[in-house]
Short mmCIF file of C-alpha atoms and ligand atoms in Angstrom, two decimals:
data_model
loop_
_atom_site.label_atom_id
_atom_site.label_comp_id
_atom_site.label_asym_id
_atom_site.label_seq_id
_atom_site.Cartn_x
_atom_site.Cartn_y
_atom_site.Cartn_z
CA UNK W 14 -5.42 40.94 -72.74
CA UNK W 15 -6.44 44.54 -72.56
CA UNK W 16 -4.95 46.86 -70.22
CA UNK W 17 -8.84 47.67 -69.48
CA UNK W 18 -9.39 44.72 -68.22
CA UNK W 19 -7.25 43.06 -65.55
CA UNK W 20 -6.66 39.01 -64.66
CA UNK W 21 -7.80 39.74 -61.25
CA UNK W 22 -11.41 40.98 -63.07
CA UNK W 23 -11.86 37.59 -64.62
CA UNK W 24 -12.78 34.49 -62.57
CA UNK W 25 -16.58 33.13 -62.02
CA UNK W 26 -16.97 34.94 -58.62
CA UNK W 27 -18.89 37.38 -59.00
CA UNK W 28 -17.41 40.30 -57.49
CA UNK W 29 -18.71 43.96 -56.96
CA UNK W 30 -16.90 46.47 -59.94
CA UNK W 31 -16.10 49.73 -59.28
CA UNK W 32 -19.51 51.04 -60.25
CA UNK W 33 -21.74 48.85 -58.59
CA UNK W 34 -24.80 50.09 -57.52
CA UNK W 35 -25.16 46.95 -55.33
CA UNK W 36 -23.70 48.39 -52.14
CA UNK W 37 -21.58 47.10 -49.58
CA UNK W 38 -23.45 46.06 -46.59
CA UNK W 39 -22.05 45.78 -43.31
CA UNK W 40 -24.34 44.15 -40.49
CA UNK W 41 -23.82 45.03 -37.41
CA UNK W 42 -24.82 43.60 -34.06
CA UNK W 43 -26.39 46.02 -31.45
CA UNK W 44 -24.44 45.77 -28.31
CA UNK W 45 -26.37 43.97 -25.53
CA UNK W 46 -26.80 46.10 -23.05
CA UNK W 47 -24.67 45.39 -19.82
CA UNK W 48 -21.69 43.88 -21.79
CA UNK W 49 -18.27 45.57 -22.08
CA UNK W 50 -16.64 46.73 -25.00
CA UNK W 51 -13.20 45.88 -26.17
CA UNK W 52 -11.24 48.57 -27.28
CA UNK W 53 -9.24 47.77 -30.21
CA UNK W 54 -11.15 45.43 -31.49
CA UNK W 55 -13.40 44.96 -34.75
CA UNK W 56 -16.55 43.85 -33.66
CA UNK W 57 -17.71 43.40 -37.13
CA UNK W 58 -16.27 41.77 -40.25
CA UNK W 59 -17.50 42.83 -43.64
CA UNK W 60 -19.92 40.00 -45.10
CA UNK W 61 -19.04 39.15 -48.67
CA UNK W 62 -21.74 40.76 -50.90
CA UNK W 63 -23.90 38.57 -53.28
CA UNK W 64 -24.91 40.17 -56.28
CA UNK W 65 -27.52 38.70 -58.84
CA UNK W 66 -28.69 40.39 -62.39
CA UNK W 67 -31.74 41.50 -60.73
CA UNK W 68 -29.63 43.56 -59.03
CA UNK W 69 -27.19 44.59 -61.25
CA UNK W 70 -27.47 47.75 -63.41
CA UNK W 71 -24.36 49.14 -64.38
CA UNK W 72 -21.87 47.17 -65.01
CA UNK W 73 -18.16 47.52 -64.90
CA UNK W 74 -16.34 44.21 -65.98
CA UNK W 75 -17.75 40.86 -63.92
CA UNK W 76 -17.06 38.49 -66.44
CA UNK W 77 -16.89 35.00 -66.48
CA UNK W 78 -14.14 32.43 -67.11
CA UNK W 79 -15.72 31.14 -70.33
CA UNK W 80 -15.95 35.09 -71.63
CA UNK W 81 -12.40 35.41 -70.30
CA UNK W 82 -10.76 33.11 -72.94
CA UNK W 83 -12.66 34.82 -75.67
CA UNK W 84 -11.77 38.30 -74.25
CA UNK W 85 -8.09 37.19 -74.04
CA UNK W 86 -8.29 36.50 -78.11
CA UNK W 87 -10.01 40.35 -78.55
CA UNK W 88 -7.97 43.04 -77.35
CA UNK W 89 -5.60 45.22 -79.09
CA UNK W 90 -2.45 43.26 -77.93
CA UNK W 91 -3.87 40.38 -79.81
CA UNK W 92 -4.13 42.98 -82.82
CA UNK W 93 -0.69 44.32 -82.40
CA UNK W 94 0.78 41.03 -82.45
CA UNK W 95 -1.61 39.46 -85.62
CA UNK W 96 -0.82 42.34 -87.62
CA UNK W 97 3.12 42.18 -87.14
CA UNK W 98 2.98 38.48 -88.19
CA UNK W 99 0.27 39.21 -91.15
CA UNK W 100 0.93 37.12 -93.50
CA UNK W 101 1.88 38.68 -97.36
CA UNK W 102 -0.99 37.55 -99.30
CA UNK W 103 -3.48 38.91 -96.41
CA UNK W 104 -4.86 42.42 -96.65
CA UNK W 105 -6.14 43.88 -93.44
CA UNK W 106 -9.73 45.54 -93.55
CA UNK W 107 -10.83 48.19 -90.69
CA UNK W 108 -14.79 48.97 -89.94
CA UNK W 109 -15.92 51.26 -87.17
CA UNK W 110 -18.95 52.12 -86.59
CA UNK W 111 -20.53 56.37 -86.29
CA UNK W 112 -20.78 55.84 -82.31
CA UNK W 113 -17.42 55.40 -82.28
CA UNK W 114 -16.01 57.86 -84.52
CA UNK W 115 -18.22 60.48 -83.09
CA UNK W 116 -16.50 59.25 -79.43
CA UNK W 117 -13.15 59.63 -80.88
CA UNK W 118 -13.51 62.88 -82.68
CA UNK W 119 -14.94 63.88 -79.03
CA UNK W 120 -12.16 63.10 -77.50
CA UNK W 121 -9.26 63.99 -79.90
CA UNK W 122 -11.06 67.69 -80.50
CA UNK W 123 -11.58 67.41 -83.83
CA UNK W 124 -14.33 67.89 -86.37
CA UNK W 125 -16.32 64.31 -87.13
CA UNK W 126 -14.64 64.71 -90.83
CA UNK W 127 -10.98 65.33 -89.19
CA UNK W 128 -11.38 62.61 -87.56
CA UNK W 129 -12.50 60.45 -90.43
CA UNK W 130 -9.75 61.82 -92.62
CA UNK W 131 -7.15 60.67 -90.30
CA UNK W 132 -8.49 57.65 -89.34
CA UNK W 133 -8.26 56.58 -92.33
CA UNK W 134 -4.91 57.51 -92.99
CA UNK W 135 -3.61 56.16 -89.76
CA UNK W 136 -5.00 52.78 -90.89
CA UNK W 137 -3.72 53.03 -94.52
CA UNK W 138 -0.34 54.94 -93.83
CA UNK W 139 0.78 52.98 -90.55
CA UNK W 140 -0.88 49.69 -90.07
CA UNK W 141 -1.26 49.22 -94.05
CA UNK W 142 -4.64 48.94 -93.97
CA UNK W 143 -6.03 47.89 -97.30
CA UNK W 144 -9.83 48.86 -96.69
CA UNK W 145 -11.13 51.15 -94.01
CA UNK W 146 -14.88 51.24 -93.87
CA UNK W 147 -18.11 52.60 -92.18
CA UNK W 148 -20.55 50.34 -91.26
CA UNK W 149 -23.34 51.48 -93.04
CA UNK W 150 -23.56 48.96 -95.80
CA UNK W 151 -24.34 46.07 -93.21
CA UNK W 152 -26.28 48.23 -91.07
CA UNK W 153 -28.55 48.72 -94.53
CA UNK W 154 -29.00 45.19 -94.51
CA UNK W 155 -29.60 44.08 -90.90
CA UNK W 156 -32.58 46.51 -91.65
CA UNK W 157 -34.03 45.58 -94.87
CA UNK W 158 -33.88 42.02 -93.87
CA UNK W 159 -35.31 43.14 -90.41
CA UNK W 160 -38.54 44.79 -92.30
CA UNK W 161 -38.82 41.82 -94.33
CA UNK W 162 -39.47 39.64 -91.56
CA UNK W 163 -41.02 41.82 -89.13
CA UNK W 164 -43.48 42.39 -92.01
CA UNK W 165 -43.59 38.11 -93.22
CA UNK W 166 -44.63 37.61 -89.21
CA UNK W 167 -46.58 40.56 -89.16
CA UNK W 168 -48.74 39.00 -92.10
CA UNK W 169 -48.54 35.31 -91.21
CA UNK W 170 -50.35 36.36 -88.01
CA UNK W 171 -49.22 33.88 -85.79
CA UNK W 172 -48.12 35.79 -83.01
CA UNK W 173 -48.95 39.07 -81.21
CA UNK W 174 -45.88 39.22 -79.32
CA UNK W 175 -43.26 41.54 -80.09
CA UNK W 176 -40.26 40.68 -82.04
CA UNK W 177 -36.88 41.28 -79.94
CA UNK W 178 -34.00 43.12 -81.98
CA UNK W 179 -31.09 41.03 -81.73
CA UNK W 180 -28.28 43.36 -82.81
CA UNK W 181 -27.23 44.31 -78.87
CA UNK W 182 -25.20 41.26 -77.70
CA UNK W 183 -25.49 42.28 -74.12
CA UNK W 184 -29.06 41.63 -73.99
CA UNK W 185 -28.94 38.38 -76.48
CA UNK W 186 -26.37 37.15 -74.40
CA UNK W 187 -28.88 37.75 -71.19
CA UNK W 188 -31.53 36.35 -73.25
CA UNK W 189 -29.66 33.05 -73.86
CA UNK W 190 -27.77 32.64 -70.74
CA UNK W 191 -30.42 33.78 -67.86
CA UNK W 192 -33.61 34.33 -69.67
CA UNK W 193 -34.24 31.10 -71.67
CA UNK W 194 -38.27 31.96 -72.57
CA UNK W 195 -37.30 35.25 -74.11
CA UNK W 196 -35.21 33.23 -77.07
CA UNK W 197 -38.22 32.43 -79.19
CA UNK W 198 -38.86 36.32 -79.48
CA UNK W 199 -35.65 37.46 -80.62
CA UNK W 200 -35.27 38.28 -84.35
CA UNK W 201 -32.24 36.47 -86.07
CA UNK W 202 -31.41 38.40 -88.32
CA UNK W 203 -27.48 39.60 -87.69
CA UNK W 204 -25.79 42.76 -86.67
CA UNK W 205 -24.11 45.58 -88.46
CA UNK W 206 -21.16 44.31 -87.22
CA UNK W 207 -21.49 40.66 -88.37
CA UNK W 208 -22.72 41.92 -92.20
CA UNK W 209 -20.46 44.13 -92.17
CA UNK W 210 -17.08 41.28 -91.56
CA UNK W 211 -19.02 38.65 -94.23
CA UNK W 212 -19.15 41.42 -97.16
CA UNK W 213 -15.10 42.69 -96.27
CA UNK W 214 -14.14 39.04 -96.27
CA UNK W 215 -15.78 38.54 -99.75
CA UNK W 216 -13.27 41.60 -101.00
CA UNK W 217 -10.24 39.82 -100.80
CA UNK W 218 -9.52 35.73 -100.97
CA UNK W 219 -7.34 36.53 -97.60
CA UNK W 220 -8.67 39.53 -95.29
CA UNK W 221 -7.71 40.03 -91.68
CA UNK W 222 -11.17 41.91 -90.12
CA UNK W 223 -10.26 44.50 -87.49
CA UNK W 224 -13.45 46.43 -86.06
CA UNK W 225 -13.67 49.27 -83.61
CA UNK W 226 -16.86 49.06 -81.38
CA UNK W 227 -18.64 50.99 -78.60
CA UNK W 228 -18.99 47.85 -76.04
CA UNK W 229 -16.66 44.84 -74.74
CA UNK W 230 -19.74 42.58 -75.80
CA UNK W 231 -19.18 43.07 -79.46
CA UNK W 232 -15.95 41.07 -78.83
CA UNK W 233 -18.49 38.60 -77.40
CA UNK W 234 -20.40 38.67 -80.35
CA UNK W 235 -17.69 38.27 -82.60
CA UNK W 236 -16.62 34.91 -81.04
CA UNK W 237 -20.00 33.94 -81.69
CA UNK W 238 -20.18 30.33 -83.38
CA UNK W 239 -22.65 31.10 -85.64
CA UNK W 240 -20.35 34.65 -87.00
CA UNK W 241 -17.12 32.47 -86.96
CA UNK W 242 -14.49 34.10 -89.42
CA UNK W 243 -16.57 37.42 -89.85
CA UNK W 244 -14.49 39.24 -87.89
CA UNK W 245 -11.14 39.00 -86.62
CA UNK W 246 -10.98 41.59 -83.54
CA UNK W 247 -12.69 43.64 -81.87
CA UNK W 248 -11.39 46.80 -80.05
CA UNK W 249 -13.20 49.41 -78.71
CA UNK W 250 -12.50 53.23 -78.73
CA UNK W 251 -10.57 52.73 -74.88
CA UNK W 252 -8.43 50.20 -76.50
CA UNK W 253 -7.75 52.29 -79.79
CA UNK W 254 -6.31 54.97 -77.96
CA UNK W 255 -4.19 53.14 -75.25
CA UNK W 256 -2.79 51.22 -78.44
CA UNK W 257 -2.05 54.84 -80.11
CA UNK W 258 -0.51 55.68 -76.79
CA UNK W 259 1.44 52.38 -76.42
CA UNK W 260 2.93 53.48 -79.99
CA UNK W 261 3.56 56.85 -79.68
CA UNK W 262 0.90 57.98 -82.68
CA UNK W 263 -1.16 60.91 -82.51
CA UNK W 264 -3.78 60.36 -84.34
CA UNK W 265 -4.02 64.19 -85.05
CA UNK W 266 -0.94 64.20 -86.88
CA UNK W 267 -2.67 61.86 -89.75
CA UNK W 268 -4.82 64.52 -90.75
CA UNK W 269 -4.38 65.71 -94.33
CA UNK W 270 -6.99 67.90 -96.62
CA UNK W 271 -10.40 66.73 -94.85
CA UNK W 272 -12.65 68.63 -98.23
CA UNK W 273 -10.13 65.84 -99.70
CA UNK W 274 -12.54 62.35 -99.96
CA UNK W 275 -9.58 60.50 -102.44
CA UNK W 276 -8.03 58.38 -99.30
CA UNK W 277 -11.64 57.67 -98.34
CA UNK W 278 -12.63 56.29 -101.71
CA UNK W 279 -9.48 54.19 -102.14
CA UNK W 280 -10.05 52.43 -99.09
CA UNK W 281 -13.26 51.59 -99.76
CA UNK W 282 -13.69 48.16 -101.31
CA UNK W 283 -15.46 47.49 -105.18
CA UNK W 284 -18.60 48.65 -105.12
CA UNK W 285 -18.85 50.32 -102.05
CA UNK W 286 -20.15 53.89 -102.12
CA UNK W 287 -17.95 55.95 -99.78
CA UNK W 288 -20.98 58.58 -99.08
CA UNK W 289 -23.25 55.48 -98.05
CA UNK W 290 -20.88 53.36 -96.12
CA UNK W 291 -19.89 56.43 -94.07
CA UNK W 292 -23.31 57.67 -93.89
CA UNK W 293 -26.15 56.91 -91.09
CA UNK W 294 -29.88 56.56 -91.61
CA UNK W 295 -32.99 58.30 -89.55
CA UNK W 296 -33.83 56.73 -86.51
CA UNK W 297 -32.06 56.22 -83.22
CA UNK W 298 -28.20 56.21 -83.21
CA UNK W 299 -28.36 53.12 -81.80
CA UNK W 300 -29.26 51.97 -85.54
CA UNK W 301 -32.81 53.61 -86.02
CA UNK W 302 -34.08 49.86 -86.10
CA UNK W 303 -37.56 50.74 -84.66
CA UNK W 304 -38.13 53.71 -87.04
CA UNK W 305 -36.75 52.11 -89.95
CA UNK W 306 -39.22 49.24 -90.19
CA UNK W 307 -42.37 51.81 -89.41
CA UNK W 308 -40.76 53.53 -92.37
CA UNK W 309 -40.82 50.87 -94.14
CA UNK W 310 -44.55 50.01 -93.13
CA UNK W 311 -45.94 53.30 -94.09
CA UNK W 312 -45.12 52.85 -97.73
CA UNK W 313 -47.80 50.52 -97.75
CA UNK W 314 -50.00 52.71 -96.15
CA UNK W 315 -49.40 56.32 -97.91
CA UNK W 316 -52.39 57.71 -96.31
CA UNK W 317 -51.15 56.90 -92.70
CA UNK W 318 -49.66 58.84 -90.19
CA UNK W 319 -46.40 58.28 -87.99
CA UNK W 320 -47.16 58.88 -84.46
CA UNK W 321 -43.97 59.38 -81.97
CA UNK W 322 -45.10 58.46 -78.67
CA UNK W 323 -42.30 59.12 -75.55
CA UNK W 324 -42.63 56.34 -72.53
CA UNK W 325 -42.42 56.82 -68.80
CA UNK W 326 -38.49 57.63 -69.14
CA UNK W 327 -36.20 58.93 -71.89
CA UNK W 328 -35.23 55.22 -72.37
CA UNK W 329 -38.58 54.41 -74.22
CA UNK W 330 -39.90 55.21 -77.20
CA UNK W 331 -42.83 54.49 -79.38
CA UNK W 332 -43.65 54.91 -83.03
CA UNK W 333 -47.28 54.15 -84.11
CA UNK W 334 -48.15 53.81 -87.93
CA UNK W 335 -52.05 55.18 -87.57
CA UNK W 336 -54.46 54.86 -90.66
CA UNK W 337 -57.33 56.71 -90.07
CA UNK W 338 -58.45 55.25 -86.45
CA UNK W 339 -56.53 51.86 -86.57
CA UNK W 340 -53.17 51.00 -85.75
CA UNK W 341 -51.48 49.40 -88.61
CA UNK W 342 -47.68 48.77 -87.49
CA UNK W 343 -46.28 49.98 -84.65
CA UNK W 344 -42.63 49.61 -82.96
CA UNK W 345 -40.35 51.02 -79.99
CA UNK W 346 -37.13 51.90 -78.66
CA UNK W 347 -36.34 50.06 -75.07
CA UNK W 348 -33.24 50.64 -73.55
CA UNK W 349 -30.89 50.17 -69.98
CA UNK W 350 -30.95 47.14 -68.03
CA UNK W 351 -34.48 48.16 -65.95
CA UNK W 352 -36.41 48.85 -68.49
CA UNK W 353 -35.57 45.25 -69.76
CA UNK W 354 -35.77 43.63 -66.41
CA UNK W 355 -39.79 45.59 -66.76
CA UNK W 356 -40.39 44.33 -70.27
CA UNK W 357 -39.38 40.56 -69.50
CA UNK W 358 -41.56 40.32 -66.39
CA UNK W 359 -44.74 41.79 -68.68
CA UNK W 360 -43.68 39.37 -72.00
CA UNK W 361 -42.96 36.04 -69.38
CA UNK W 362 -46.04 36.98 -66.93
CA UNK W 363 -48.75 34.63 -67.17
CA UNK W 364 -51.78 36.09 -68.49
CA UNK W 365 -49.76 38.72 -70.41
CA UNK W 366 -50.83 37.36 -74.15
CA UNK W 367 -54.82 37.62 -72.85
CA UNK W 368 -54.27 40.97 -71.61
CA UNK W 369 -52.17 42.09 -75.13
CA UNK W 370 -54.98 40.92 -77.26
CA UNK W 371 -57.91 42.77 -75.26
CA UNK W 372 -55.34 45.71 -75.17
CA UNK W 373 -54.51 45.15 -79.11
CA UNK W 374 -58.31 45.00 -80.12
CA UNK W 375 -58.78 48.71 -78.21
CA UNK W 376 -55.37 49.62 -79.54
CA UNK W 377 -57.01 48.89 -83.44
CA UNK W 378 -60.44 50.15 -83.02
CA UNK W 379 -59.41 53.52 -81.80
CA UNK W 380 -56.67 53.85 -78.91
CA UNK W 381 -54.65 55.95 -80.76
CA UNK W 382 -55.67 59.49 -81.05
CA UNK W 383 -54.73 61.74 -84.32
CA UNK W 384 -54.81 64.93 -82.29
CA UNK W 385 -51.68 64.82 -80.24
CA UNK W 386 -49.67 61.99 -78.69
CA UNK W 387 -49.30 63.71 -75.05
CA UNK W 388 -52.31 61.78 -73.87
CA UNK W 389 -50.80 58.38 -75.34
CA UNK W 390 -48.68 56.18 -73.61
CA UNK W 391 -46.02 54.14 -75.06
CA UNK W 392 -46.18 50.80 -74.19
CA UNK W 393 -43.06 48.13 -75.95
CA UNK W 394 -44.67 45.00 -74.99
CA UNK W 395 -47.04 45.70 -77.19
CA UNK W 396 -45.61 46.67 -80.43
CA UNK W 397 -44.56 44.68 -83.12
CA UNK W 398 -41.08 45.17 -82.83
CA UNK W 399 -39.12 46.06 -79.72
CA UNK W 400 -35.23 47.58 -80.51
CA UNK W 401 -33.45 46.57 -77.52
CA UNK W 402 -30.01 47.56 -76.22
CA UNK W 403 -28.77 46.95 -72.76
CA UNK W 404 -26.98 50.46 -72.67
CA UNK W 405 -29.02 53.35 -70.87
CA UNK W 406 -29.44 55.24 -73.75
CA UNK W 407 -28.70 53.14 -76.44
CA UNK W 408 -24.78 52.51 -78.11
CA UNK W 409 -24.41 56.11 -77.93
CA UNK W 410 -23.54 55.23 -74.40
CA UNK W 411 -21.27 52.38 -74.64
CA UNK W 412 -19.18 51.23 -71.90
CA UNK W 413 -16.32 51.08 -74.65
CA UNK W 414 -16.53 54.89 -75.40
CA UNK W 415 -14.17 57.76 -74.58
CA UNK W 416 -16.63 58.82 -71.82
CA UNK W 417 -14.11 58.17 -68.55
CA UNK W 418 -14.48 57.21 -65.43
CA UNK W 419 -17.53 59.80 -64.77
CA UNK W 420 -20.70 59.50 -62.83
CA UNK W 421 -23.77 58.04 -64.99
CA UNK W 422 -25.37 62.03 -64.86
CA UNK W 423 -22.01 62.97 -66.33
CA UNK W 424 -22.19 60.20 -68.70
CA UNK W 425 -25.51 60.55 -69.77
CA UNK W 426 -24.74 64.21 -70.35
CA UNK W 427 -21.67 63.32 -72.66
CA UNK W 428 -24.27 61.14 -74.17
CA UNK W 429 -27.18 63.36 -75.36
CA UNK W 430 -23.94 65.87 -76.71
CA UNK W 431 -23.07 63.04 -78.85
CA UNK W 432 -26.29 62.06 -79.99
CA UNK W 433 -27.17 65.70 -81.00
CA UNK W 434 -23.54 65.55 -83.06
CA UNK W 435 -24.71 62.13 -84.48
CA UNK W 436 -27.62 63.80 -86.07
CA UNK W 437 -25.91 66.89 -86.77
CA UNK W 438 -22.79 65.37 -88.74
CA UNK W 439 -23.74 62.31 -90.21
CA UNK W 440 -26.07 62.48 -93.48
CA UNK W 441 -28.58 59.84 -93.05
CA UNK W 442 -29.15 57.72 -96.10
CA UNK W 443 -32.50 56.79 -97.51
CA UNK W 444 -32.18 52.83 -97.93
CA UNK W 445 -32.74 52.93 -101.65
CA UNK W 446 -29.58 54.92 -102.03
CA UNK W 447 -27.17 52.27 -100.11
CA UNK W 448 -25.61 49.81 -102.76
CA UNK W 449 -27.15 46.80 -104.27
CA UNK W 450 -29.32 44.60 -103.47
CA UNK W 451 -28.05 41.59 -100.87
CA UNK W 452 -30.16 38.66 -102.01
CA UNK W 453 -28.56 36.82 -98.82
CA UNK W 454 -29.76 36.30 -95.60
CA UNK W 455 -27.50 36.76 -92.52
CA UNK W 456 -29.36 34.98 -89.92
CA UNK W 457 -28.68 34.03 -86.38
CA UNK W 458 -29.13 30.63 -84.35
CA UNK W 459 -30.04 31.12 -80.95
CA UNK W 460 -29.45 28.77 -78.06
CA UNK W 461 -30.88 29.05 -74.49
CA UNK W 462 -28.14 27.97 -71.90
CA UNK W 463 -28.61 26.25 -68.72
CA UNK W 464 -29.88 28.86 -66.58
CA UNK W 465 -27.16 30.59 -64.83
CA UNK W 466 -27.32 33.24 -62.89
CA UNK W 467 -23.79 34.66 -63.71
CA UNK W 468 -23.43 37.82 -64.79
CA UNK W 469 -22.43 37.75 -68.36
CA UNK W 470 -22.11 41.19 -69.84
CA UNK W 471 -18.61 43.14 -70.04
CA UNK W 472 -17.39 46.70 -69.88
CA UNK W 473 -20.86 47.96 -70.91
CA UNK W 474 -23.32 50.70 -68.83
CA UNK W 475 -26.28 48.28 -67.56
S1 SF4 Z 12 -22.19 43.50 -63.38
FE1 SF4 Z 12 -23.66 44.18 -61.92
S2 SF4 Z 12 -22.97 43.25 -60.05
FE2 SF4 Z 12 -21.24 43.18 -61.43
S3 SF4 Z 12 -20.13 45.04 -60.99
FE3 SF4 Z 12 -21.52 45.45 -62.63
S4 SF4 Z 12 -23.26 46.31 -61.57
FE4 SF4 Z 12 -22.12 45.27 -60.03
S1 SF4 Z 13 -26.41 48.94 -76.32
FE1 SF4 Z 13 -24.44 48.87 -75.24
S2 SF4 Z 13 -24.01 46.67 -74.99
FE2 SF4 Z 13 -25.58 46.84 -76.57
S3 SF4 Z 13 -24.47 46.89 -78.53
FE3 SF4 Z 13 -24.83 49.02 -77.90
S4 SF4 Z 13 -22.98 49.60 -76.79
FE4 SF4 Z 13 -23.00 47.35 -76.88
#
């Protein structure tokens, strides 16, 4: 079990974490007038506090008992203890993702390539690591096979409803467990993540997966049924470094020639291009999911032009592929726990698919203007694709990042520094350029639980 986490965290009562913005609430009786007090005496007891996800927005580790046991197999103890009893004929295989690596060079003081160069030499040098990877290879194909069936629904026409990105497990696993209706919009196709532990284990007859992620819910992911055997832990930057502690390693002391790439391109499995699976692409750096597939749209329409419309808070973002005076594709960025909790009551509200086609028709015969987007507004609900992720500004702003135990301003702060790093240091690679060609599909199967209304995300920044 993670030192992050503690025992007394995990049981199905739903208890306040240390950043709850539900607060406690003490009631208190006026005195009637004409009766004594009694000094010494408590007059009021603290009522216990009942919290529900409508009210919950940042979380801080309510978990239940069900997560508990999966969280108990995830944690860099379990690591620690799989990799001493490896067995000979397995080769161990490390992915991170850039959110994490840009935490970690953050926090360590070093240049984004210092830190690669050392990462990967602390995996290869101490732990034996066979392969350490990026995660841009899956990430390339979570979004090809994204366009392809945003564009498939787009054409079959059956549905003017967005399509929900499914590659945030905190809000699939809200979907599934509290949110039944919104299950039929999410797109299946898998995560980074997922892609990323089916093509390592295809490297090696016997691979043990280890991946370093921004959020506890990737670990929730992982355990996944339908991504059994893709990968074999999860830790998250928090964990990485308590386990360097634990050790006595400093990662800084790994660091060797970074102009050097050699390391990198020996630990990078047949096939794999070490300047694409370390590389990003444009977009968001939450995976640039929205952008990607209007990208992807507007080489079908060369004439057409990309409109970037911002929404009511920094959280939302639209892009609009405009030919001429109709709308031809359009897509947005939705992130944070209210904003979702805004954009399920408009997709579940009755009368919500009348309204989207009236809106839709003015939408294509005109609403969006050529001269300027400040008088547009962005609005999710009604774009074809919506890229969800339950963090306030997007993984950048995992609750598994190096970003302490600061306010949310603080946080959010640390955030935007990062995501101007993210687009500073890490080339972004058209899609053409990543390797092959992946004729397979990686593909999700969804199941709405019971309705609960347990709180089911982990460690993240809702
Ligand atoms: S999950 Fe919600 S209710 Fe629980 S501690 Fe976090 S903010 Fe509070
Ligand atoms: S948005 Fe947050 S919870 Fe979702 S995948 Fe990213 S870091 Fe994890």
């Amino acid at each position: 079990m993670s030192s992050l986490l503690s025992e007394s965290d995990l049981n199905d009562f739903i208890s306040p974490g240390l950043a709850c913005i539900k607060p406690t609430e003490t009631t208190k009786e006026e005195p009637k007038a004409g009766n004594e007090l009694e000094v010494g005496k408590e007059s009021n007891d603290l009522e216990k506090v009942s919290i529900s996800l409508q009210d919950c927005l940042a979380c801080s580790g309510c978990i239940t008992s069900s997560e508990e046991i999966l969280l108990s197999r995830q944690s860099h103890t379990v690591f620690m203890e799989a990799w001493k009893n490896l067995p000979e004929d397995t080769l161990l295989a490390v992915s991170i993702p850039p959110q994490c690596r840009l935490s970690l060079a953050q926090y360590y003081g070093m240049t984004l390539g210092a830190f690669d160069n050392s990462f990967v030499s602390l995996m290869r040098n101490h732990f034996g690591a066979r392969y350490v990877v990026g995660t841009q290879v899956g990430r390339n194909i979570t979004i090809r096979q994204t366009n392809s069936e945003l564009v498939e629904r787009k054409q079959s026409q059956k549905t003017n409803s967005p399509a929900l990105c499914a590659v945030c497990p905190g809000f699939v696993l809200y979907a599934e467990k509290t949110k039944p209706e919104l299950v039929p919009y999410l797109l299946d196709v898998k995560s980074p993540q997922q892609i990323t532990g089916s093509l390592l284990k295809e490297a090696a007859p016997h691979i043990y997966h280890l991946t370093v992620m921004p959020c506890f819910d990737k670990k929730l992911e992982a355990s996944r049924k339908d991504g059994e055997g893709e990968v074999d832990c999860v830790i998250t930057p928090r964990e990485l470094v308590s386990m360097l502690q634990e050790l006595q390693l400093d990662l800084r002391s790994f660091v060797s020639d970074v102009e050097d790439n050699s390391l990198i391109e020996t630990c990078s499995p047949p096939g794999w291009d070490y300047r694409v699976h370390w590389a990003s692409n444009e977009g968001s750096s939450s995976g640039g999911f929205a952008y990607q597939y209007i990208l992807h749209q507007s080489k079908l329409y060369p004439d057409a032009e990309i409109l970037t419309i911002e929404g009511k808070n920094s959280d939302i973002r639209e892009y609009r592929l405009v030919d001429g005076t109709k709308t031809v594709a359009s897509s947005s960025q939705l992130y944070g726990f209210r904003n979702i909790q805004n954009m399920v009551r408009k997709l579940t509200s009755s009368g919500a698919s009348a309204r989207n086609v009236k809106v839709l028709r003015k939408r294509a015969s005109g609403g969006a203007q050529r001269t300027g987007t400040a008088s547009l507004v962005a609005d999710p609900t009604k774009t074809d694709f919506i890229e969800v992720m339950a963090c306030p500004g997007g993984c950048i702003n995992g609750g598994g990042l190096l970003n302490g135990e600061q306010n949310s301003t603080k946080r959010r702060a640390l955030a935007k520094s990062l995501e101007a790093e993210y687009e500073r240091s890490i080339p972004p690679v058209p899609l053409e350029e990543s390797t092959g060609h992946d004729p397979r599909v990686y593909k999700y199967t969804f199941t709405a639980v019971e309705k609960s209304s347990d709180v089911v995300t982990v460690g993240n920044t809702w």
